Each structure stands twice: as structure tokens, then as C-alpha cells.
């Protein structure tokens, strides 16, 4: 007797088991900007207080929503310069970025100040991957794992995830594994462009399966905290940002931000093949305050990824030390 069940095909070649069912209150999309868009579409706030100092891509999709975005600055302790009263209206929200993944104490302060149900935490630069005590928490796991796409929302709000799926693009990881960093970087940039143009999409099953296995083994990320501590021991006494982020033991660092006077420049590190990111250079000509500008112009964000052994780590320390002493 024929089996009426439709199958996409058995046998052929090995493949992942289907992804685990998503838990309640956890949504997977192709990027953090997609998460923000779908979340705000579901919440429908009238006014959203949004940081001036954050990657411009984050807001790109949400600008089409009928929301009055009001842009705020941060102070020298990474805290929003927004009054409690401004966000007290039930139609208002504030989005706070946990900068570099080392501002958990500030995120907690913001949640307490404005009321948890008025706050969305952007944990795109953190690898804690847990729900904060806020209306919603957004993550961008692709900043920590070898994935071309991925975004996560933790929220009790019911979010509509798009029906269409994104696609995974692994060519830059393949090239990097073969030792071709520069070619891999070119592919990475092309992949970022594709993601930017893709729009809000659900995370593909393949990426989701990879992400779930990475999340199951996220202890591998904790080496970042050890590197962070060692860099802080080495450079903390001259780091002008020291004291602004070390009041919390909850650190899930993306990088080690080192602000010096005189500053060393990211380009000189890159010449020595230490690939430090700048957050966010295209904001330099916008209406930022002195502190925010110093985070672009006088801060080098020492990388905590692609450090495979002690020799790599020592190379990083020696390179930075030699630039400081030159
Ligand atoms: C703090 C922060 N939030 C959000 C985003 C947007 O993340 P995604 O590229 O996954 O949309 C970025 C991207 O760099 C970011 O740095």
C-alpha cells in the first residue's frame, strides 16, 4: 500500500537532524536589525528613545515603521542621557545597548530606572544569551559564532516571525580556514551587504541547527573573559575607560576597548595584522558628544576572537605595547 505522507527525500547524503523546537518566548531571525523590526512591529510603541551611538544598520529596517524615534546621547559612564519622565508614558520605550558586552551593570541600572516593561536591551555585543529582566532582549550570535546570519529575541511579547527564510553563506569561513584571510574578509563584506539587502527574514533551518549546537557549547566563548582580564591587567592602568566598565562581574566581552592619550590608531594595528574593529566610524560626522566621539577616535577595540594559542595572544600584547611605546 502506498504511504501518502509527502517526504522531501530519504537517503542520499548526511544531513543535520531537524532543529529543536523553539522554546516559548524565544524567536530566531536572520539578524539583530530584523529582531528589532519584528519586535517593534509587534509592540507598536508611539515613541522610542534610541541611542545615537550604535551601528546605523540596527535601526535601518525599523525606520519604515510609524514610530517617533528620539535619539539620545550616553554619558561618560555609558548611561543614557534621558529623564525617567520621558519614558514613563505607556506608549514609550527606550532601547539600551550593552556596549562591548561589558555594560551589564548599566543595563541593570537602565531597567530599574525606566521600569523593565519600558526597556529593550540590545545585547548584540554580549554572549550571555539569556533573557534580561526587560520587555525584550536582542542578540546577534553571528558576532560570536561562525555564522553569516542570526538574531535572537527573548520576550513575552508575541512576535510574528516572517514566513520566508534567509540563506546561509559560508564562503568566508571556508577561505579563512584555508588561511586566506584577505580573500575571506572580502567575502565577509559581500556577505554583510547581502544580509543588509535581505530584509527581515526567519533564520534558515541550517543556520538554526548550527546556532543551536554552538549555543550548547558556549563555554568555548568564556576564554574571551580570560583574555579580557589579562588585557585589563596589562593595559588597565593606562586605559582611560577603566573604571567605567569594571563595576560588574557580568562580562561577556566582544572586545577589549582601550582608550589612550595619545591614542593609538586602529589602522596601525591592522597594518600589523591585528584586526581590531572600529565602532562605528560612519557616525563620526554626526551629532555625537565628546565621550561618544572618543569611543570612535581614541579607542582601539582589541579583538578577542581568532586567538588560537598563547603565541597569538602574546603577539597581540606585544604589538599593542610596541605601539604604545613608539
Ligand atoms: C550594538 C549593535 N546592535 C545591533 C547591531 C545589528 O546587528 P545585526 O548586524 O545582527 O543586525 C550591531 C551590529 O554591528 C551592533 O553592534
Coordinates of C-alpha atoms and ligand atoms in Angstrom, one line a residue:
X1 CA 0.0 0.0 0.0
X2 CA 1.4 3.5 -0.8
X3 CA 2.3 5.8 2.0
X4 CA 0.5 9.1 1.5
X5 CA 2.9 11.1 3.6
X6 CA 5.0 13.5 1.5
X7 CA 8.7 13.3 2.0
X8 CA 11.4 15.6 0.7
X9 CA 13.7 12.6 0.2
X10 CA 15.2 9.9 2.3
X11 CA 18.8 8.8 1.9
X12 CA 21.3 10.5 -0.4
X13 CA 23.7 12.3 1.8
X14 CA 24.2 13.0 5.5
X15 CA 22.4 16.0 7.0
X16 CA 21.6 17.5 10.3
X17 CA 18.7 16.3 12.4
X18 CA 15.9 18.9 12.2
X19 CA 16.4 21.8 14.7
X20 CA 15.0 21.6 18.2
X21 CA 11.6 23.2 18.7
X22 CA 12.0 26.8 19.8
X23 CA 11.2 27.5 23.4
X24 CA 8.4 29.8 24.3
X25 CA 9.4 33.5 24.2
X26 CA 12.5 32.9 22.1
X27 CA 12.5 33.9 18.4
X28 CA 15.2 33.3 15.8
X29 CA 15.7 35.7 12.8
X30 CA 18.5 36.4 10.4
X31 CA 19.9 39.5 12.2
X32 CA 19.5 41.7 15.2
X33 CA 18.1 44.5 13.0
X34 CA 15.4 42.1 11.9
X35 CA 14.7 41.3 15.5
X36 CA 14.3 45.0 16.3
X37 CA 12.0 45.5 13.3
X38 CA 9.7 42.5 14.1
X39 CA 9.6 43.4 17.8
X40 CA 8.7 47.0 17.3
X41 CA 6.1 45.9 14.7
X42 CA 4.5 43.7 17.4
X43 CA 4.7 46.2 20.2
X44 CA 3.6 49.3 18.2
X45 CA 5.1 52.0 20.5
X46 CA 4.5 55.6 19.7
X47 CA 7.9 56.9 20.8
X48 CA 11.2 55.1 21.1
X49 CA 14.3 56.5 22.7
X50 CA 17.2 55.2 20.6
X51 CA 20.9 55.6 21.1
X52 CA 22.8 57.9 18.8
X53 CA 25.9 55.8 19.4
X54 CA 25.1 52.4 17.8
X55 CA 25.6 50.7 14.4
X56 CA 23.3 52.5 12.0
X57 CA 22.3 49.2 10.5
X58 CA 20.4 48.4 13.7
X59 CA 17.6 50.9 13.0
X60 CA 17.7 50.6 9.2
X61 CA 14.6 48.3 8.8
X62 CA 12.6 49.9 11.7
X63 CA 12.7 53.4 10.2
X64 CA 9.8 52.4 8.0
X65 CA 7.6 51.8 11.0
X66 CA 5.3 54.6 12.1
X67 CA 7.3 55.4 15.2
X68 CA 8.7 58.7 16.5
X69 CA 12.4 57.8 17.2
X70 CA 14.1 60.2 19.6
X71 CA 17.8 60.0 19.7
X72 CA 19.8 60.2 22.9
X73 CA 23.4 60.5 23.9
X74 CA 25.2 58.5 26.5
X75 CA 27.3 60.0 29.4
X76 CA 30.9 59.0 30.4
X77 CA 29.6 56.0 32.2
X78 CA 27.8 54.7 29.1
X79 CA 24.4 55.7 30.6
X80 CA 21.6 57.2 28.6
X81 CA 21.0 61.0 29.0
X82 CA 17.2 60.6 29.1
X83 CA 14.9 61.5 32.0
X84 CA 12.8 58.9 33.7
X85 CA 9.7 61.0 32.9
X86 CA 10.4 61.0 29.2
X87 CA 9.8 57.2 29.1
X88 CA 7.0 57.0 31.7
X89 CA 4.2 57.0 29.1
X90 CA 2.9 53.6 28.3
X91 CA 3.4 54.2 24.6
X92 CA 7.1 55.0 25.0
X93 CA 10.1 52.7 25.1
X94 CA 13.9 53.0 25.5
X95 CA 16.5 50.8 23.8
X96 CA 19.7 50.4 25.6
X97 CA 22.9 48.9 24.1
X98 CA 25.1 46.8 26.4
X99 CA 28.3 48.3 24.9
X100 CA 31.1 45.8 24.1
X101 CA 29.2 43.2 26.3
X102 CA 30.7 44.8 29.4
X103 CA 27.9 47.1 30.4
X104 CA 25.6 44.6 32.2
X105 CA 25.6 46.8 35.4
X106 CA 24.5 49.8 33.2
X107 CA 21.8 47.6 31.6
X108 CA 20.5 46.7 35.0
X109 CA 20.5 50.4 36.1
X110 CA 18.5 51.3 33.0
X111 CA 16.0 48.6 33.6
X112 CA 15.5 49.8 37.2
X113 CA 15.4 53.4 36.3
X114 CA 12.9 53.2 33.5
X115 CA 10.8 50.2 34.6
X116 CA 11.6 46.8 33.0
X117 CA 8.5 46.9 30.7
X118 CA 9.7 50.1 29.1
X119 CA 13.1 48.8 28.2
X120 CA 14.6 46.7 25.4
X121 CA 18.2 45.6 25.9
X122 CA 20.3 45.3 22.8
X123 CA 22.8 42.5 23.8
X124 CA 24.2 42.2 20.3
X125 CA 27.7 42.7 21.7
X126 CA 27.2 40.2 24.6
X127 CA 27.4 36.4 24.5
X128 CA 25.3 35.8 27.7
X129 CA 22.4 34.6 25.5
X130 CA 19.9 34.8 28.3
X131 CA 16.7 36.8 28.9
X132 CA 17.3 40.0 30.8
X133 CA 14.6 41.3 33.1
X134 CA 13.3 43.6 30.4
X135 CA 10.5 43.8 27.9
X136 CA 12.8 42.2 25.4
X137 CA 16.4 41.2 24.9
X138 CA 18.0 41.1 21.4
X139 CA 21.2 39.2 20.4
X140 CA 23.3 38.9 17.3
X141 CA 25.0 35.5 17.8
X142 CA 26.8 35.9 14.4
X143 CA 29.1 38.3 16.1
X144 CA 30.5 35.4 18.2
X145 CA 30.0 32.2 16.2
X146 CA 31.0 31.4 12.6
X147 CA 27.5 32.1 11.1
X148 CA 26.7 34.5 8.3
X149 CA 23.2 35.3 9.8
X150 CA 21.3 35.0 13.1
X151 CA 19.5 37.1 15.5
X152 CA 17.6 36.2 18.7
X153 CA 14.8 37.8 20.7
X154 CA 13.8 36.8 24.2
X155 CA 10.4 38.3 25.0
X156 CA 7.0 37.5 26.4
X157 CA 5.6 39.7 23.6
X158 CA 4.1 37.6 20.8
X159 CA 6.4 38.4 17.8
X160 CA 5.4 37.4 14.2
X161 CA 8.5 35.9 12.6
X162 CA 8.5 36.3 8.7
X163 CA 7.4 33.2 6.7
X164 CA 10.4 33.5 4.4
X165 CA 13.8 32.1 5.4
X166 CA 17.2 33.6 4.9
X167 CA 20.1 31.7 3.5
X168 CA 23.5 30.8 5.0
X169 CA 26.7 31.8 3.3
X170 CA 29.8 30.1 4.5
X171 CA 32.4 31.0 1.8
X172 CA 34.4 33.4 4.1
X173 CA 34.7 30.8 6.8
X174 CA 35.9 28.3 4.3
X175 CA 38.5 30.7 2.9
X176 CA 39.6 31.7 6.5
X177 CA 40.1 28.0 7.4
X178 CA 42.3 27.6 4.3
X179 CA 44.5 30.5 5.6
X180 CA 43.3 33.2 3.0
X181 CA 42.4 35.9 5.5
X182 CA 42.2 38.8 3.0
X183 CA 40.1 36.9 0.4
X184 CA 37.9 35.7 3.3
X185 CA 37.5 39.3 4.5
X186 CA 36.4 40.4 1.0
X187 CA 33.7 37.6 1.0
X188 CA 32.7 38.6 4.6
X189 CA 32.0 42.2 3.4
X190 CA 30.0 40.9 0.4
X191 CA 28.0 38.6 2.8
X192 CA 27.3 41.6 5.1
X193 CA 25.9 43.5 2.1
X194 CA 23.7 40.6 1.2
X195 CA 22.4 40.4 4.7
X196 CA 21.7 44.2 4.7
X197 CA 19.7 43.8 1.5
X198 CA 17.9 40.6 2.6
X199 CA 15.3 42.4 4.8
X200 CA 13.8 40.8 7.9
X201 CA 13.7 37.0 7.4
X202 CA 13.4 33.9 9.6
X203 CA 16.6 32.1 10.4
X204 CA 17.1 29.2 8.0
X205 CA 16.9 25.7 9.4
X206 CA 20.6 25.1 8.6
X207 CA 21.8 28.2 10.4
X208 CA 19.4 27.5 13.3
X209 CA 20.8 24.0 13.7
X210 CA 24.4 25.3 13.7
X211 CA 23.4 28.0 16.1
X212 CA 21.8 25.5 18.5
X213 CA 24.9 23.4 18.5
X214 CA 27.1 26.4 19.2
X215 CA 24.8 27.6 22.0
X216 CA 25.1 24.1 23.5
X217 CA 28.8 24.6 23.7
X218 CA 29.1 28.3 24.6
X219 CA 31.6 27.6 27.3
X220 CA 34.1 27.9 24.4
X221 CA 33.3 31.6 24.5
X222 CA 34.4 32.1 28.1
X223 CA 38.0 32.2 27.0
X224 CA 37.2 35.7 25.9
X225 CA 36.7 36.7 29.5
X226 CA 40.1 35.3 30.4
X227 CA 41.7 37.3 27.6
X228 CA 39.8 40.4 28.6
X229 CA 41.1 40.1 32.2
X230 CA 44.6 39.6 31.0
X231 CA 44.5 42.6 28.7
X232 CA 43.0 44.6 31.5
X233 CA 45.8 43.6 33.9
X234 CA 48.3 44.6 31.2
X235 CA 46.8 47.9 30.0
X236 CA 44.1 48.8 32.6
X237 CA 46.4 51.3 34.4
X238 CA 46.6 53.5 31.3
X239 CA 43.2 52.7 29.8
X240 CA 41.0 55.9 30.1
X241 CA 37.9 53.7 30.0
X242 CA 39.0 51.7 33.1
X243 CA 36.6 52.2 35.9
X244 CA 33.7 52.8 33.5
X245 CA 33.1 49.2 32.9
X246 CA 34.7 47.2 35.7
X247 CA 31.9 47.6 38.3
X248 CA 30.2 44.4 37.3
X249 CA 31.3 40.8 37.3
X250 CA 28.8 40.1 34.5
X251 CA 31.1 40.5 31.5
X252 CA 30.5 38.8 28.1
X253 CA 33.0 40.8 26.1
X254 CA 33.1 41.2 22.4
X255 CA 36.4 43.0 22.6
X256 CA 38.7 45.0 25.0
X257 CA 38.2 48.7 24.4
X258 CA 41.4 50.5 25.1
X259 CA 41.3 54.3 25.2
X260 CA 44.7 56.1 25.4
X261 CA 46.1 59.5 25.3
X262 CA 47.8 59.9 22.9
X263 CA 45.6 57.4 21.1
X264 CA 46.9 54.6 19.0
X265 CA 45.2 54.1 15.7
X266 CA 43.3 51.0 14.6
X267 CA 44.9 51.3 11.1
X268 CA 48.4 50.8 12.6
X269 CA 47.2 47.7 14.3
X270 CA 45.7 46.4 11.1
X271 CA 49.0 47.0 9.3
X272 CA 50.4 44.5 11.8
X273 CA 47.6 42.1 11.1
X274 CA 45.8 42.7 14.3
X275 CA 42.2 43.1 13.0
X276 CA 40.6 45.5 15.5
X277 CA 37.1 46.8 14.7
X278 CA 36.1 50.4 15.0
X279 CA 32.6 51.1 16.4
X280 CA 31.1 53.0 14.5
X281 CA 33.3 55.2 12.2
X282 CA 30.4 56.4 9.9
X283 CA 28.9 58.1 13.0
X284 CA 32.0 60.4 13.3
X285 CA 30.4 63.2 11.4
X286 CA 27.0 63.1 13.2
X287 CA 25.8 64.9 16.3
X288 CA 27.8 62.9 18.9
X289 CA 29.1 64.2 22.2
X290 CA 32.8 64.3 23.2
X291 CA 32.7 61.0 25.0
X292 CA 30.9 59.2 22.1
X293 CA 33.4 60.6 19.7
X294 CA 36.3 59.5 21.9
X295 CA 34.9 55.9 21.5
X296 CA 35.4 56.2 17.8
X297 CA 38.6 58.3 17.5
X298 CA 40.6 57.5 20.6
X299 CA 39.7 53.9 21.4
X300 CA 41.1 50.7 19.9
X301 CA 38.9 47.7 20.3
X302 CA 41.4 44.8 20.9
X303 CA 40.0 41.6 19.4
X304 CA 39.2 38.6 21.5
X305 CA 38.4 36.3 18.6
X306 CA 40.7 34.2 16.3
X307 CA 43.3 33.9 19.1
X308 CA 44.2 30.3 18.8
X309 CA 47.1 29.9 21.3
X310 CA 49.3 31.7 23.8
X311 CA 51.6 32.8 20.9
X312 CA 48.8 34.7 19.2
X313 CA 47.8 36.3 22.5
X314 CA 51.4 37.4 23.2
X315 CA 51.6 38.8 19.6
X316 CA 48.6 40.9 20.4
X317 CA 50.1 42.2 23.6
X318 CA 53.5 42.8 22.1
X319 CA 52.0 44.6 19.1
X320 CA 49.9 46.9 21.3
X321 CA 52.8 47.5 23.7
X322 CA 55.2 48.4 20.9
X323 CA 52.7 51.0 19.5
X324 CA 52.2 52.5 23.0
X325 CA 56.0 52.9 23.5
X326 CA 56.8 54.1 20.0
Ligands
LIG1 C1 25.3 47.1 19.3 C2 24.7 46.5 18.0 N1 23.4 46.3 17.9 C3 22.9 45.9 16.8 C4 23.6 45.6 15.7 C5 23.0 45.0 14.4 O1 23.3 43.6 14.4 P1 23.0 42.8 13.1 O2 24.1 43.0 12.2 O3 22.9 41.3 13.5 O4 21.7 43.3 12.5 C6 25.0 45.8 15.7 C7 25.8 45.5 14.5 O5 27.0 45.7 14.4 C8 25.6 46.2 16.9 O6 26.9 46.4 17.0

